[in-house]
């Protein structure tokens, strides 16, 4: 009897531990994402073109289509739409993924850092207090 209660605890502890692990793996660390986004701010603002195009509403936008920014042909003709997957591919190594792009940025190579960065970018770029009307 005592033995079986004990093994029930062991099983429960295992479930709690693996649920905790699964949650930890899925949840983005927005603080880490913000930290990595600091590098983007050298060239990008949310609401206006700087060296790069504005990031407001970039997720879901067709690549190279912000009116008033002079993109390279590589970007304009990429046929991409920015989503979690294409951002992940591009930001890993922009110049290799898109030869000819003018985004002179080495990339964020760590997959977890990239996921955090993309989660942060998705959040701030869709904040309609800052981004309303910016396509
Ligand atoms: C050295 C300057 C520079 C840095 C740093 C930089 N970018 Fe860029 N980015 C650009 C330029 C320039 C373009 C336009 C590229 C082109 O036309 O080929 C661009 C384009 C983009 C685009 C395409 C947007 C669109 O409208 O299609 C995305 C997305 C992007 N950058 C995200 C980022 C993120 C996220 C970071 C930080 C991890 C970052 N960039 C860092 C200069 C930079």
mmCIF file of N, CA and C in Angstrom, residues 64-132:
data_model
loop_
_atom_site.group_PDB
_atom_site.id
_atom_site.type_symbol
_atom_site.label_atom_id
_atom_site.label_comp_id
_atom_site.label_asym_id
_atom_site.label_seq_id
_atom_site.Cartn_x
_atom_site.Cartn_y
_atom_site.Cartn_z
ATOM 1 N N UNK A 64 9.440 43.902 -48.889
ATOM 2 C CA UNK A 64 9.805 44.943 -49.844
ATOM 3 C C UNK A 64 8.654 45.804 -50.329
ATOM 4 N N UNK A 65 7.635 45.965 -49.520
ATOM 5 C CA UNK A 65 6.448 46.693 -50.008
ATOM 6 C C UNK A 65 6.064 47.919 -49.175
ATOM 7 N N UNK A 66 6.885 48.340 -48.221
ATOM 8 C CA UNK A 66 6.531 49.578 -47.516
ATOM 9 C C UNK A 66 6.731 50.754 -48.477
ATOM 10 N N UNK A 67 5.648 51.487 -48.741
ATOM 11 C CA UNK A 67 5.699 52.575 -49.722
ATOM 12 C C UNK A 67 6.613 53.686 -49.223
ATOM 13 N N UNK A 68 7.556 54.081 -50.046
ATOM 14 C CA UNK A 68 8.430 55.180 -49.664
ATOM 15 C C UNK A 68 9.792 54.711 -49.200
ATOM 16 N N UNK A 69 10.000 53.391 -49.110
ATOM 17 C CA UNK A 69 11.343 52.906 -48.792
ATOM 18 C C UNK A 69 11.934 52.282 -50.042
ATOM 19 N N UNK A 70 13.189 52.612 -50.331
ATOM 20 C CA UNK A 70 13.868 52.081 -51.528
ATOM 21 C C UNK A 70 14.532 50.750 -51.213
ATOM 22 N N UNK A 71 13.855 49.689 -51.527
ATOM 23 C CA UNK A 71 14.397 48.347 -51.285
ATOM 24 C C UNK A 71 15.314 47.930 -52.436
ATOM 25 N N UNK A 72 16.118 46.954 -52.166
ATOM 26 C CA UNK A 72 16.894 46.310 -53.243
ATOM 27 C C UNK A 72 15.939 45.438 -54.074
ATOM 28 N N UNK A 73 16.372 45.113 -55.278
ATOM 29 C CA UNK A 73 15.608 44.177 -56.099
ATOM 30 C C UNK A 73 15.517 42.817 -55.403
ATOM 31 N N UNK A 74 16.598 42.447 -54.717
ATOM 32 C CA UNK A 74 16.612 41.153 -54.016
ATOM 33 C C UNK A 74 15.433 41.065 -53.049
ATOM 34 N N UNK A 75 15.196 42.153 -52.314
ATOM 35 C CA UNK A 75 14.096 42.153 -51.345
ATOM 36 C C UNK A 75 12.746 42.238 -52.063
ATOM 37 N N UNK A 76 12.666 43.155 -53.036
ATOM 38 C CA UNK A 76 11.381 43.353 -53.740
ATOM 39 C C UNK A 76 10.930 42.099 -54.477
ATOM 40 N N UNK A 77 11.899 41.369 -55.018
ATOM 41 C CA UNK A 77 11.569 40.197 -55.839
ATOM 42 C C UNK A 77 11.633 38.884 -55.072
ATOM 43 N N UNK A 78 11.745 38.972 -53.754
ATOM 44 C CA UNK A 78 11.953 37.742 -52.969
ATOM 45 C C UNK A 78 10.703 36.866 -52.935
ATOM 46 N N UNK A 79 9.551 37.476 -53.138
ATOM 47 C CA UNK A 79 8.311 36.702 -53.092
ATOM 48 C C UNK A 79 7.915 36.273 -51.684
ATOM 49 N N UNK A 80 8.614 36.816 -50.672
ATOM 50 C CA UNK A 80 8.333 36.399 -49.296
ATOM 51 C C UNK A 80 7.210 37.227 -48.682
ATOM 52 N N UNK A 81 6.536 36.623 -47.757
ATOM 53 C CA UNK A 81 5.668 37.355 -46.835
ATOM 54 C C UNK A 81 6.239 37.085 -45.451
ATOM 55 N N UNK A 82 6.339 38.134 -44.648
ATOM 56 C CA UNK A 82 6.982 37.968 -43.337
ATOM 57 C C UNK A 82 6.054 37.280 -42.358
ATOM 58 N N UNK A 83 6.497 36.124 -41.921
ATOM 59 C CA UNK A 83 5.806 35.419 -40.835
ATOM 60 C C UNK A 83 6.891 34.773 -39.970
ATOM 61 N N UNK A 84 6.461 34.002 -38.992
ATOM 62 C CA UNK A 84 7.419 33.424 -38.053
ATOM 63 C C UNK A 84 8.509 32.628 -38.790
ATOM 64 N N UNK A 85 8.104 31.894 -39.830
ATOM 65 C CA UNK A 85 9.050 31.022 -40.520
ATOM 66 C C UNK A 85 10.018 31.816 -41.405
ATOM 67 N N UNK A 86 9.493 32.753 -42.194
ATOM 68 C CA UNK A 86 10.381 33.492 -43.102
ATOM 69 C C UNK A 86 11.282 34.442 -42.309
ATOM 70 N N UNK A 87 10.772 35.011 -41.223
ATOM 71 C CA UNK A 87 11.627 35.858 -40.377
ATOM 72 C C UNK A 87 12.742 35.010 -39.770
ATOM 73 N N UNK A 88 12.384 33.805 -39.341
ATOM 74 C CA UNK A 88 13.376 32.917 -38.745
ATOM 75 C C UNK A 88 14.488 32.587 -39.754
ATOM 76 N N UNK A 89 14.103 32.305 -40.993
ATOM 77 C CA UNK A 89 15.094 31.970 -42.023
ATOM 78 C C UNK A 89 15.966 33.181 -42.355
ATOM 79 N N UNK A 90 15.325 34.326 -42.545
ATOM 80 C CA UNK A 90 16.039 35.548 -42.929
ATOM 81 C C UNK A 90 16.985 36.010 -41.828
ATOM 82 N N UNK A 91 16.481 36.059 -40.590
ATOM 83 C CA UNK A 91 17.263 36.662 -39.502
ATOM 84 C C UNK A 91 18.408 35.760 -39.038
ATOM 85 N N UNK A 92 18.369 34.500 -39.364
ATOM 86 C CA UNK A 92 19.482 33.610 -39.041
ATOM 87 C C UNK A 92 20.765 34.088 -39.729
ATOM 88 N N UNK A 93 20.630 34.476 -40.990
ATOM 89 C CA UNK A 93 21.796 34.855 -41.787
ATOM 90 C C UNK A 93 21.294 35.603 -43.028
ATOM 91 N N UNK A 94 20.946 36.892 -42.858
ATOM 92 C CA UNK A 94 20.264 37.643 -43.930
ATOM 93 C C UNK A 94 20.983 37.588 -45.278
ATOM 94 N N UNK A 95 22.304 37.761 -45.256
ATOM 95 C CA UNK A 95 23.029 37.905 -46.524
ATOM 96 C C UNK A 95 23.168 36.586 -47.284
ATOM 97 N N UNK A 96 23.146 35.488 -46.571
ATOM 98 C CA UNK A 96 23.195 34.179 -47.231
ATOM 99 C C UNK A 96 21.804 33.762 -47.688
ATOM 100 N N UNK A 97 20.814 34.025 -46.837
ATOM 101 C CA UNK A 97 19.441 33.639 -47.187
ATOM 102 C C UNK A 97 18.926 34.468 -48.361
ATOM 103 N N UNK A 98 19.312 35.753 -48.398
ATOM 104 C CA UNK A 98 18.840 36.638 -49.465
ATOM 105 C C UNK A 98 20.024 37.372 -50.091
ATOM 106 N N UNK A 99 20.751 36.694 -50.976
ATOM 107 C CA UNK A 99 21.909 37.348 -51.601
ATOM 108 C C UNK A 99 21.463 38.647 -52.283
ATOM 109 N N UNK A 100 22.218 39.713 -52.058
ATOM 110 C CA UNK A 100 21.881 40.996 -52.677
ATOM 111 C C UNK A 100 21.094 41.919 -51.771
ATOM 112 N N UNK A 101 20.653 41.453 -50.616
ATOM 113 C CA UNK A 101 19.946 42.359 -49.707
ATOM 114 C C UNK A 101 20.909 43.416 -49.169
ATOM 115 N N UNK A 102 20.364 44.592 -48.889
ATOM 116 C CA UNK A 102 21.169 45.672 -48.326
ATOM 117 C C UNK A 102 21.181 45.632 -46.801
ATOM 118 N N UNK A 103 20.567 44.618 -46.231
ATOM 119 C CA UNK A 103 20.574 44.537 -44.770
ATOM 120 C C UNK A 103 21.891 43.937 -44.303
ATOM 121 N N UNK A 104 22.822 44.838 -44.020
ATOM 122 C CA UNK A 104 24.152 44.418 -43.609
ATOM 123 C C UNK A 104 24.195 44.050 -42.149
ATOM 124 N N UNK A 105 23.667 42.923 -41.856
ATOM 125 C CA UNK A 105 23.551 42.469 -40.467
ATOM 126 C C UNK A 105 23.924 41.000 -40.426
ATOM 127 N N UNK A 106 24.789 40.641 -39.493
ATOM 128 C CA UNK A 106 25.366 39.284 -39.477
ATOM 129 C C UNK A 106 24.357 38.199 -39.167
ATOM 130 N N UNK A 107 23.271 38.548 -38.461
ATOM 131 C CA UNK A 107 22.272 37.545 -38.135
ATOM 132 C C UNK A 107 22.298 37.156 -36.669
ATOM 133 N N UNK A 108 21.243 36.491 -36.252
ATOM 134 C CA UNK A 108 21.119 35.973 -34.891
ATOM 135 C C UNK A 108 21.096 34.461 -35.039
ATOM 136 N N UNK A 109 22.189 33.794 -34.665
ATOM 137 C CA UNK A 109 22.348 32.383 -35.024
ATOM 138 C C UNK A 109 21.681 31.415 -34.062
ATOM 139 N N UNK A 110 21.471 31.849 -32.818
ATOM 140 C CA UNK A 110 20.892 30.936 -31.837
ATOM 141 C C UNK A 110 19.371 30.845 -32.055
ATOM 142 N N UNK A 111 18.847 29.633 -32.306
ATOM 143 C CA UNK A 111 17.415 29.489 -32.617
ATOM 144 C C UNK A 111 16.495 30.028 -31.521
ATOM 145 N N UNK A 112 16.882 29.846 -30.274
ATOM 146 C CA UNK A 112 16.050 30.322 -29.161
ATOM 147 C C UNK A 112 16.080 31.857 -29.106
ATOM 148 N N UNK A 113 17.240 32.445 -29.305
ATOM 149 C CA UNK A 113 17.338 33.903 -29.339
ATOM 150 C C UNK A 113 16.486 34.459 -30.485
ATOM 151 N N UNK A 114 16.532 33.780 -31.635
ATOM 152 C CA UNK A 114 15.733 34.235 -32.783
ATOM 153 C C UNK A 114 14.248 34.131 -32.489
ATOM 154 N N UNK A 115 13.841 33.031 -31.879
ATOM 155 C CA UNK A 115 12.421 32.851 -31.549
ATOM 156 C C UNK A 115 11.968 33.951 -30.581
ATOM 157 N N UNK A 116 12.806 34.256 -29.594
ATOM 158 C CA UNK A 116 12.473 35.310 -28.628
ATOM 159 C C UNK A 116 12.393 36.671 -29.332
ATOM 160 N N UNK A 117 13.354 36.906 -30.208
ATOM 161 C CA UNK A 117 13.388 38.165 -30.961
ATOM 162 C C UNK A 117 12.130 38.312 -31.822
ATOM 163 N N UNK A 118 11.754 37.253 -32.514
ATOM 164 C CA UNK A 118 10.592 37.309 -33.405
ATOM 165 C C UNK A 118 9.305 37.500 -32.588
ATOM 166 N N UNK A 119 9.239 36.865 -31.427
ATOM 167 C CA UNK A 119 8.067 37.054 -30.559
ATOM 168 C C UNK A 119 7.987 38.513 -30.099
ATOM 169 N N UNK A 120 9.128 39.081 -29.751
ATOM 170 C CA UNK A 120 9.155 40.481 -29.323
ATOM 171 C C UNK A 120 8.782 41.413 -30.479
ATOM 172 N N UNK A 121 9.373 41.156 -31.660
ATOM 173 C CA UNK A 121 9.076 41.972 -32.843
ATOM 174 C C UNK A 121 7.582 41.899 -33.183
ATOM 175 N N UNK A 122 7.029 40.705 -33.110
ATOM 176 C CA UNK A 122 5.604 40.518 -33.419
ATOM 177 C C UNK A 122 4.748 41.347 -32.469
ATOM 178 N N UNK A 123 5.128 41.359 -31.209
ATOM 179 C CA UNK A 123 4.351 42.100 -30.204
ATOM 180 C C UNK A 123 4.459 43.608 -30.445
ATOM 181 N N UNK A 124 5.655 44.144 -30.512
ATOM 182 C CA UNK A 124 5.792 45.610 -30.607
ATOM 183 C C UNK A 124 5.326 46.141 -31.966
ATOM 184 N N UNK A 125 5.502 45.347 -33.022
ATOM 185 C CA UNK A 125 5.167 45.851 -34.358
ATOM 186 C C UNK A 125 3.663 45.829 -34.606
ATOM 187 N N UNK A 126 2.917 45.192 -33.711
ATOM 188 C CA UNK A 126 1.462 45.166 -33.883
ATOM 189 C C UNK A 126 0.774 46.048 -32.840
ATOM 190 N N UNK A 127 1.552 46.813 -32.080
ATOM 191 C CA UNK A 127 0.970 47.713 -31.080
ATOM 192 C C UNK A 127 0.317 48.896 -31.799
ATOM 193 N N UNK A 128 -1.004 48.890 -31.856
ATOM 194 C CA UNK A 128 -1.686 49.880 -32.691
ATOM 195 C C UNK A 128 -1.674 51.292 -32.083
ATOM 196 N N UNK A 129 -1.180 51.410 -30.854
ATOM 197 C CA UNK A 129 -0.996 52.772 -30.305
ATOM 198 C C UNK A 129 0.131 53.469 -31.055
ATOM 199 N N UNK A 130 1.115 52.694 -31.472
ATOM 200 C CA UNK A 130 2.263 53.243 -32.197
ATOM 201 C C UNK A 130 2.090 53.059 -33.709
ATOM 202 N N UNK A 131 1.455 51.957 -34.088
ATOM 203 C CA UNK A 131 1.553 51.487 -35.473
ATOM 204 C C UNK A 131 0.291 51.658 -36.317
ATOM 205 N N UNK A 132 -0.756 52.229 -35.761
ATOM 206 C CA UNK A 132 -1.997 52.361 -36.529
ATOM 207 C C UNK A 132 -1.730 53.105 -37.832
#
